[in-house]
Amino acid sequence: MIDSVMFWNEPNNKSHWDPEIDPDWSQFSRMVNLAGRAVADVNPGMTRVLGGISPIDPNYILRLKEQGVLDHVDVLAVHGFPLDWNLWQIGEWPAKVAEIEAVAPGHPVWVSEVGVGSFGAEEVQEFGVRRTAELLVGRVPRVYWYSLFDLPRQWEATTRHREAEGSSYYRHFYMGLIREDGTPKPGLAAYAPHADRMGLMQWFHFEDPRLPLAVDWLKRLGVRHLRTGLSWADSFRPNALDWFDRQMEALQDFDVMVTFCFTPEHLGVQPHHTSPPREPQQFADFCAAMVERYAPAMPARATAGRG
């Protein structure tokens, strides 16, 4: 069910990791190093991906390299939204990828989130899909478009300051190729010709009612690669494993990259999902348990002896 695992999401973004608690990312590095070893022990063939960084910052990768992180991951990943939040133009995508390749030549670079919202105009998103495909499909081994569905307005986007961010916050609700009411945007038709080569990234909330509809759309489009998440924090909810099992069973026909993230409040240095855990080994144990459950190592094939 899982072909790769990602350790955290946007660790250099304060909406996902608290730099006031861990200003040099040493606690993050220790946590990822433990998780990388734990996953390799369970399934040595599993592809381990460093949480996609946003902003794209080669100096951040160098910092983690100094702390041993690149020894425990196989792939680096980047996120970019040049028509919504980033202060660079969409045509700079190849150069941004090259910046990371230059500081870590032994690691492939995947674009695990790229998106263009329809907040301003749906035509902008339609252009963004086409231009992104031109720039990135074939340039990097994996690309994941964010996202399939718009975020429902009654839900909250995972950001640090929420509505205080103004229009930057509300853009989060318009990143999907399908509107909240289930109708497709023009961007979906622009995406469809690339669906077999450009994957999709879709978060599913706990017991998300959109899961069956998502699977239907993914199959209809011919999507092969899907990125989603299994929340460490959600694992402490009642019936969490039942939900995880349903989610992973529904996605079994796709090559799934699972993102492990979100600190349970009761296990953090501070009671927040962005906090480093007090005991980083507990995160590593969660990652290993999920890989053991959904992607255990295949037994070695027996070889015939010579008589």
PDB file of N, CA and C in Angstrom, residues 228-307:
ATOM      1  N   THR A 228      -0.437  11.375   0.772  1.00  0.00           N
ATOM      2  CA  THR A 228      -1.389  11.707   1.817  1.00  0.00           C
ATOM      3  C   THR A 228      -0.687  11.618   3.161  1.00  0.00           C
ATOM      4  N   GLY A 229      -1.454  11.579   4.254  1.00  0.00           N
ATOM      5  CA  GLY A 229      -0.830  11.564   5.568  1.00  0.00           C
ATOM      6  C   GLY A 229      -1.488  10.578   6.515  1.00  0.00           C
ATOM      7  N   LEU A 230      -0.698  10.113   7.459  1.00  0.00           N
ATOM      8  CA  LEU A 230      -1.200   9.407   8.641  1.00  0.00           C
ATOM      9  C   LEU A 230      -0.725  10.214   9.842  1.00  0.00           C
ATOM     10  N   SER A 231      -1.675  10.801  10.545  1.00  0.00           N
ATOM     11  CA  SER A 231      -1.349  11.747  11.606  1.00  0.00           C
ATOM     12  C   SER A 231      -0.979  11.023  12.898  1.00  0.00           C
ATOM     13  N   TRP A 232       0.203  11.332  13.400  1.00  0.00           N
ATOM     14  CA  TRP A 232       0.620  10.792  14.705  1.00  0.00           C
ATOM     15  C   TRP A 232      -0.352  11.257  15.784  1.00  0.00           C
ATOM     16  N   ALA A 233      -0.788  12.498  15.717  1.00  0.00           N
ATOM     17  CA  ALA A 233      -1.747  13.001  16.708  1.00  0.00           C
ATOM     18  C   ALA A 233      -3.066  12.230  16.633  1.00  0.00           C
ATOM     19  N   ASP A 234      -3.545  11.963  15.416  1.00  0.00           N
ATOM     20  CA  ASP A 234      -4.801  11.228  15.263  1.00  0.00           C
ATOM     21  C   ASP A 234      -4.711   9.805  15.786  1.00  0.00           C
ATOM     22  N   SER A 235      -3.505   9.261  15.853  1.00  0.00           N
ATOM     23  CA  SER A 235      -3.367   7.865  16.281  1.00  0.00           C
ATOM     24  C   SER A 235      -3.833   7.650  17.718  1.00  0.00           C
ATOM     25  N   PHE A 236      -4.030   8.733  18.471  1.00  0.00           N
ATOM     26  CA  PHE A 236      -4.506   8.616  19.849  1.00  0.00           C
ATOM     27  C   PHE A 236      -6.021   8.826  19.959  1.00  0.00           C
ATOM     28  N   ARG A 237      -6.700   9.050  18.848  1.00  0.00           N
ATOM     29  CA  ARG A 237      -8.155   9.160  18.873  1.00  0.00           C
ATOM     30  C   ARG A 237      -8.777   7.777  19.052  1.00  0.00           C
ATOM     31  N   PRO A 238      -9.989   7.706  19.587  1.00  0.00           N
ATOM     32  CA  PRO A 238     -10.694   6.424  19.611  1.00  0.00           C
ATOM     33  C   PRO A 238     -10.887   5.882  18.192  1.00  0.00           C
ATOM     34  N   ASN A 239     -10.656   4.599  18.025  1.00  0.00           N
ATOM     35  CA  ASN A 239     -10.850   3.915  16.742  1.00  0.00           C
ATOM     36  C   ASN A 239      -9.914   4.420  15.645  1.00  0.00           C
ATOM     37  N   ALA A 240      -8.758   4.927  16.043  1.00  0.00           N
ATOM     38  CA  ALA A 240      -7.824   5.470  15.054  1.00  0.00           C
ATOM     39  C   ALA A 240      -7.370   4.410  14.056  1.00  0.00           C
ATOM     40  N   LEU A 241      -7.029   3.225  14.540  1.00  0.00           N
ATOM     41  CA  LEU A 241      -6.541   2.198  13.630  1.00  0.00           C
ATOM     42  C   LEU A 241      -7.624   1.752  12.648  1.00  0.00           C
ATOM     43  N   ASP A 242      -8.873   1.761  13.085  1.00  0.00           N
ATOM     44  CA  ASP A 242      -9.962   1.432  12.159  1.00  0.00           C
ATOM     45  C   ASP A 242      -9.995   2.428  11.000  1.00  0.00           C
ATOM     46  N   TRP A 243      -9.829   3.715  11.324  1.00  0.00           N
ATOM     47  CA  TRP A 243      -9.821   4.734  10.273  1.00  0.00           C
ATOM     48  C   TRP A 243      -8.594   4.579   9.387  1.00  0.00           C
ATOM     49  N   PHE A 244      -7.430   4.394   9.988  1.00  0.00           N
ATOM     50  CA  PHE A 244      -6.223   4.212   9.183  1.00  0.00           C
ATOM     51  C   PHE A 244      -6.376   3.020   8.237  1.00  0.00           C
ATOM     52  N   ASP A 245      -6.936   1.920   8.748  1.00  0.00           N
ATOM     53  CA  ASP A 245      -7.122   0.729   7.909  1.00  0.00           C
ATOM     54  C   ASP A 245      -8.058   1.012   6.743  1.00  0.00           C
ATOM     55  N   ARG A 246      -9.154   1.720   7.006  1.00  0.00           N
ATOM     56  CA  ARG A 246     -10.099   2.037   5.933  1.00  0.00           C
ATOM     57  C   ARG A 246      -9.450   2.934   4.889  1.00  0.00           C
ATOM     58  N   GLN A 247      -8.700   3.919   5.365  1.00  0.00           N
ATOM     59  CA  GLN A 247      -8.038   4.837   4.442  1.00  0.00           C
ATOM     60  C   GLN A 247      -7.040   4.094   3.565  1.00  0.00           C
ATOM     61  N   MET A 248      -6.190   3.285   4.166  1.00  0.00           N
ATOM     62  CA  MET A 248      -5.154   2.625   3.391  1.00  0.00           C
ATOM     63  C   MET A 248      -5.730   1.546   2.481  1.00  0.00           C
ATOM     64  N   GLU A 249      -6.778   0.865   2.914  1.00  0.00           N
ATOM     65  CA  GLU A 249      -7.418  -0.114   2.042  1.00  0.00           C
ATOM     66  C   GLU A 249      -8.038   0.567   0.823  1.00  0.00           C
ATOM     67  N   ALA A 250      -8.652   1.727   1.032  1.00  0.00           N
ATOM     68  CA  ALA A 250      -9.264   2.450  -0.078  1.00  0.00           C
ATOM     69  C   ALA A 250      -8.218   2.909  -1.093  1.00  0.00           C
ATOM     70  N   LEU A 251      -6.982   3.131  -0.636  1.00  0.00           N
ATOM     71  CA  LEU A 251      -5.931   3.673  -1.505  1.00  0.00           C
ATOM     72  C   LEU A 251      -4.988   2.601  -2.035  1.00  0.00           C
ATOM     73  N   GLN A 252      -5.331   1.345  -1.862  1.00  0.00           N
ATOM     74  CA  GLN A 252      -4.397   0.270  -2.167  1.00  0.00           C
ATOM     75  C   GLN A 252      -4.046   0.146  -3.654  1.00  0.00           C
ATOM     76  N   ASP A 253      -4.840   0.729  -4.542  1.00  0.00           N
ATOM     77  CA  ASP A 253      -4.559   0.625  -5.970  1.00  0.00           C
ATOM     78  C   ASP A 253      -3.577   1.680  -6.471  1.00  0.00           C
ATOM     79  N   PHE A 254      -3.097   2.531  -5.572  1.00  0.00           N
ATOM     80  CA  PHE A 254      -2.189   3.608  -5.966  1.00  0.00           C
ATOM     81  C   PHE A 254      -0.828   3.410  -5.305  1.00  0.00           C
ATOM     82  N   ASP A 255       0.191   4.052  -5.893  1.00  0.00           N
ATOM     83  CA  ASP A 255       1.502   4.123  -5.249  1.00  0.00           C
ATOM     84  C   ASP A 255       1.452   5.292  -4.264  1.00  0.00           C
ATOM     85  N   VAL A 256       1.399   4.986  -2.980  1.00  0.00           N
ATOM     86  CA  VAL A 256       1.100   5.987  -1.958  1.00  0.00           C
ATOM     87  C   VAL A 256       2.366   6.389  -1.206  1.00  0.00           C
ATOM     88  N   MET A 257       2.601   7.693  -1.127  1.00  0.00           N
ATOM     89  CA  MET A 257       3.588   8.242  -0.196  1.00  0.00           C
ATOM     90  C   MET A 257       2.826   8.741   1.023  1.00  0.00           C
ATOM     91  N   VAL A 258       3.162   8.194   2.179  1.00  0.00           N
ATOM     92  CA  VAL A 258       2.494   8.574   3.415  1.00  0.00           C
ATOM     93  C   VAL A 258       3.378   9.529   4.197  1.00  0.00           C
ATOM     94  N   THR A 259       2.799  10.637   4.611  1.00  0.00           N
ATOM     95  CA  THR A 259       3.493  11.630   5.430  1.00  0.00           C
ATOM     96  C   THR A 259       3.155  11.395   6.891  1.00  0.00           C
ATOM     97  N   PHE A 260       4.171  11.229   7.727  1.00  0.00           N
ATOM     98  CA  PHE A 260       3.995  11.077   9.164  1.00  0.00           C
ATOM     99  C   PHE A 260       4.291  12.424   9.824  1.00  0.00           C
ATOM    100  N   CYS A 261       3.305  13.000  10.503  1.00  0.00           N
ATOM    101  CA  CYS A 261       3.532  14.308  11.118  1.00  0.00           C
ATOM    102  C   CYS A 261       2.474  14.596  12.175  1.00  0.00           C
ATOM    103  N   PHE A 262       2.569  15.762  12.788  1.00  0.00           N
ATOM    104  CA  PHE A 262       1.669  16.313  13.800  1.00  0.00           C
ATOM    105  C   PHE A 262       1.889  15.670  15.176  1.00  0.00           C
ATOM    106  N   THR A 263       2.556  16.405  16.036  1.00  0.00           N
ATOM    107  CA  THR A 263       2.838  15.927  17.387  1.00  0.00           C
ATOM    108  C   THR A 263       1.563  15.885  18.230  1.00  0.00           C
ATOM    109  N   PRO A 264       1.276  14.758  18.882  1.00  0.00           N
ATOM    110  CA  PRO A 264       0.154  14.743  19.836  1.00  0.00           C
ATOM    111  C   PRO A 264       0.421  15.753  20.953  1.00  0.00           C
ATOM    112  N   GLU A 265      -0.588  16.533  21.304  1.00  0.00           N
ATOM    113  CA  GLU A 265      -0.385  17.613  22.267  1.00  0.00           C
ATOM    114  C   GLU A 265       0.199  17.104  23.581  1.00  0.00           C
ATOM    115  N   HIS A 266      -0.240  15.932  24.025  1.00  0.00           N
ATOM    116  CA  HIS A 266       0.206  15.455  25.330  1.00  0.00           C
ATOM    117  C   HIS A 266       1.637  14.915  25.299  1.00  0.00           C
ATOM    118  N   LEU A 267       2.240  14.805  24.103  1.00  0.00           N
ATOM    119  CA  LEU A 267       3.605  14.307  23.999  1.00  0.00           C
ATOM    120  C   LEU A 267       4.607  15.391  23.608  1.00  0.00           C
ATOM    121  N   GLY A 268       4.129  16.614  23.385  1.00  0.00           N
ATOM    122  CA  GLY A 268       5.013  17.676  22.942  1.00  0.00           C
ATOM    123  C   GLY A 268       5.711  18.408  24.073  1.00  0.00           C
ATOM    124  N   VAL A 269       6.828  19.033  23.742  1.00  0.00           N
ATOM    125  CA  VAL A 269       7.476  19.949  24.689  1.00  0.00           C
ATOM    126  C   VAL A 269       6.490  21.031  25.093  1.00  0.00           C
ATOM    127  N   GLN A 270       5.718  21.502  24.112  1.00  0.00           N
ATOM    128  CA  GLN A 270       4.569  22.363  24.339  1.00  0.00           C
ATOM    129  C   GLN A 270       3.334  21.652  23.766  1.00  0.00           C
ATOM    130  N   PRO A 271       2.141  21.915  24.302  1.00  0.00           N
ATOM    131  CA  PRO A 271       0.952  21.195  23.842  1.00  0.00           C
ATOM    132  C   PRO A 271       0.426  21.720  22.501  1.00  0.00           C
ATOM    133  N   HIS A 272       1.167  21.427  21.425  1.00  0.00           N
ATOM    134  CA  HIS A 272       0.791  21.913  20.104  1.00  0.00           C
ATOM    135  C   HIS A 272       1.346  20.957  19.064  1.00  0.00           C
ATOM    136  N   HIS A 273       0.638  20.860  17.909  1.00  0.00           N
ATOM    137  CA  HIS A 273       1.068  19.891  16.890  1.00  0.00           C
ATOM    138  C   HIS A 273       2.395  20.270  16.243  1.00  0.00           C
ATOM    139  N   THR A 274       2.838  21.526  16.389  1.00  0.00           N
ATOM    140  CA  THR A 274       4.115  21.952  15.813  1.00  0.00           C
ATOM    141  C   THR A 274       5.291  21.733  16.761  1.00  0.00           C
ATOM    142  N   SER A 275       5.028  21.290  17.960  1.00  0.00           N
ATOM    143  CA  SER A 275       6.075  21.161  18.968  1.00  0.00           C
ATOM    144  C   SER A 275       6.942  19.931  18.736  1.00  0.00           C
ATOM    145  N   PRO A 276       8.236  20.023  18.987  1.00  0.00           N
ATOM    146  CA  PRO A 276       9.032  18.797  19.048  1.00  0.00           C
ATOM    147  C   PRO A 276       8.495  17.894  20.154  1.00  0.00           C
ATOM    148  N   PRO A 277       8.536  16.590  19.962  1.00  0.00           N
ATOM    149  CA  PRO A 277       8.116  15.688  21.034  1.00  0.00           C
ATOM    150  C   PRO A 277       9.155  15.643  22.147  1.00  0.00           C
ATOM    151  N   ARG A 278       8.680  15.389  23.351  1.00  0.00           N
ATOM    152  CA  ARG A 278       9.620  15.242  24.461  1.00  0.00           C
ATOM    153  C   ARG A 278      10.502  14.020  24.257  1.00  0.00           C
ATOM    154  N   GLU A 279       9.940  12.969  23.702  1.00  0.00           N
ATOM    155  CA  GLU A 279      10.675  11.724  23.457  1.00  0.00           C
ATOM    156  C   GLU A 279      10.622  11.411  21.959  1.00  0.00           C
ATOM    157  N   PRO A 280      11.626  11.797  21.184  1.00  0.00           N
ATOM    158  CA  PRO A 280      11.559  11.606  19.732  1.00  0.00           C
ATOM    159  C   PRO A 280      11.468  10.144  19.308  1.00  0.00           C
ATOM    160  N   GLN A 281      11.905   9.245  20.161  1.00  0.00           N
ATOM    161  CA  GLN A 281      11.800   7.827  19.821  1.00  0.00           C
ATOM    162  C   GLN A 281      10.337   7.412  19.643  1.00  0.00           C
ATOM    163  N   GLN A 282       9.430   8.112  20.304  1.00  0.00           N
ATOM    164  CA  GLN A 282       8.017   7.762  20.168  1.00  0.00           C
ATOM    165  C   GLN A 282       7.511   8.039  18.748  1.00  0.00           C
ATOM    166  N   PHE A 283       8.015   9.094  18.131  1.00  0.00           N
ATOM    167  CA  PHE A 283       7.666   9.340  16.728  1.00  0.00           C
ATOM    168  C   PHE A 283       8.242   8.238  15.841  1.00  0.00           C
ATOM    169  N   ALA A 284       9.487   7.865  16.089  1.00  0.00           N
ATOM    170  CA  ALA A 284      10.107   6.795  15.309  1.00  0.00           C
ATOM    171  C   ALA A 284       9.328   5.494  15.451  1.00  0.00           C
ATOM    172  N   ASP A 285       8.856   5.212  16.662  1.00  0.00           N
ATOM    173  CA  ASP A 285       8.087   3.987  16.889  1.00  0.00           C
ATOM    174  C   ASP A 285       6.765   4.020  16.115  1.00  0.00           C
ATOM    175  N   PHE A 286       6.125   5.201  16.057  1.00  0.00           N
ATOM    176  CA  PHE A 286       4.884   5.334  15.282  1.00  0.00           C
ATOM    177  C   PHE A 286       5.150   5.070  13.802  1.00  0.00           C
ATOM    178  N   CYS A 287       6.196   5.668  13.261  1.00  0.00           N
ATOM    179  CA  CYS A 287       6.521   5.461  11.844  1.00  0.00           C
ATOM    180  C   CYS A 287       6.769   3.982  11.560  1.00  0.00           C
ATOM    181  N   ALA A 288       7.560   3.345  12.409  1.00  0.00           N
ATOM    182  CA  ALA A 288       7.868   1.936  12.192  1.00  0.00           C
ATOM    183  C   ALA A 288       6.620   1.077  12.284  1.00  0.00           C
ATOM    184  N   ALA A 289       5.746   1.381  13.224  1.00  0.00           N
ATOM    185  CA  ALA A 289       4.517   0.599  13.383  1.00  0.00           C
ATOM    186  C   ALA A 289       3.620   0.723  12.163  1.00  0.00           C
ATOM    187  N   MET A 290       3.529   1.902  11.577  1.00  0.00           N
ATOM    188  CA  MET A 290       2.690   2.092  10.400  1.00  0.00           C
ATOM    189  C   MET A 290       3.281   1.366   9.183  1.00  0.00           C
ATOM    190  N   VAL A 291       4.586   1.407   9.036  1.00  0.00           N
ATOM    191  CA  VAL A 291       5.214   0.682   7.930  1.00  0.00           C
ATOM    192  C   VAL A 291       5.048  -0.820   8.125  1.00  0.00           C
ATOM    193  N   GLU A 292       5.208  -1.281   9.341  1.00  0.00           N
ATOM    194  CA  GLU A 292       5.018  -2.705   9.627  1.00  0.00           C
ATOM    195  C   GLU A 292       3.593  -3.134   9.317  1.00  0.00           C
ATOM    196  N   ARG A 293       2.627  -2.260   9.562  1.00  0.00           N
ATOM    197  CA  ARG A 293       1.223  -2.599   9.349  1.00  0.00           C
ATOM    198  C   ARG A 293       0.824  -2.562   7.878  1.00  0.00           C
ATOM    199  N   TYR A 294       1.327  -1.574   7.145  1.00  0.00           N
ATOM    200  CA  TYR A 294       0.845  -1.348   5.788  1.00  0.00           C
ATOM    201  C   TYR A 294       1.862  -1.635   4.684  1.00  0.00           C
ATOM    202  N   ALA A 295       3.135  -1.769   5.024  1.00  0.00           N
ATOM    203  CA  ALA A 295       4.148  -2.032   4.002  1.00  0.00           C
ATOM    204  C   ALA A 295       5.307  -2.825   4.586  1.00  0.00           C
ATOM    205  N   PRO A 296       5.021  -4.005   5.140  1.00  0.00           N
ATOM    206  CA  PRO A 296       6.112  -4.800   5.716  1.00  0.00           C
ATOM    207  C   PRO A 296       7.064  -5.287   4.643  1.00  0.00           C
ATOM    208  N   ALA A 297       8.277  -5.563   5.044  1.00  0.00           N
ATOM    209  CA  ALA A 297       9.268  -6.069   4.083  1.00  0.00           C
ATOM    210  C   ALA A 297       8.803  -7.405   3.529  1.00  0.00           C
ATOM    211  N   MET A 298       9.008  -7.592   2.248  1.00  0.00           N
ATOM    212  CA  MET A 298       8.658  -8.856   1.616  1.00  0.00           C
ATOM    213  C   MET A 298       9.687  -9.906   2.021  1.00  0.00           C
ATOM    214  N   PRO A 299       9.227 -11.138   2.289  1.00  0.00           N
ATOM    215  CA  PRO A 299      10.211 -12.186   2.635  1.00  0.00           C
ATOM    216  C   PRO A 299      11.141 -12.471   1.468  1.00  0.00           C
ATOM    217  N   ALA A 300      12.388 -12.781   1.801  1.00  0.00           N
ATOM    218  CA  ALA A 300      13.369 -13.080   0.761  1.00  0.00           C
ATOM    219  C   ALA A 300      12.952 -14.348   0.019  1.00  0.00           C
ATOM    220  N   ARG A 301      13.146 -14.323  -1.291  1.00  0.00           N
ATOM    221  CA  ARG A 301      12.803 -15.487  -2.085  1.00  0.00           C
ATOM    222  C   ARG A 301      13.810 -16.621  -1.816  1.00  0.00           C
ATOM    223  N   ALA A 302      13.281 -17.802  -1.702  1.00  0.00           N
ATOM    224  CA  ALA A 302      14.162 -18.958  -1.526  1.00  0.00           C
ATOM    225  C   ALA A 302      14.859 -19.247  -2.845  1.00  0.00           C
ATOM    226  N   THR A 303      16.125 -19.565  -2.763  1.00  0.00           N
ATOM    227  CA  THR A 303      16.893 -19.894  -3.963  1.00  0.00           C
ATOM    228  C   THR A 303      17.146 -21.378  -4.001  1.00  0.00           C
ATOM    229  N   ALA A 304      17.028 -21.943  -5.170  1.00  0.00           N
ATOM    230  CA  ALA A 304      17.230 -23.388  -5.311  1.00  0.00           C
ATOM    231  C   ALA A 304      18.702 -23.725  -5.188  1.00  0.00           C
ATOM    232  N   GLY A 305      19.018 -24.709  -4.353  1.00  0.00           N
ATOM    233  CA  GLY A 305      20.399 -25.136  -4.199  1.00  0.00           C
ATOM    234  C   GLY A 305      20.825 -26.091  -5.315  1.00  0.00           C
ATOM    235  N   ARG A 306      22.076 -26.179  -5.508  1.00  0.00           N
ATOM    236  CA  ARG A 306      22.609 -27.072  -6.553  1.00  0.00           C
ATOM    237  C   ARG A 306      22.930 -28.418  -5.934  1.00  0.00           C
ATOM    238  N   GLY A 307      22.497 -29.487  -6.617  1.00  0.00           N
ATOM    239  CA  GLY A 307      22.773 -30.830  -6.134  1.00  0.00           C
ATOM    240  C   GLY A 307      24.093 -31.355  -6.627  1.00  0.00           C
TER     241      GLY A 307
END
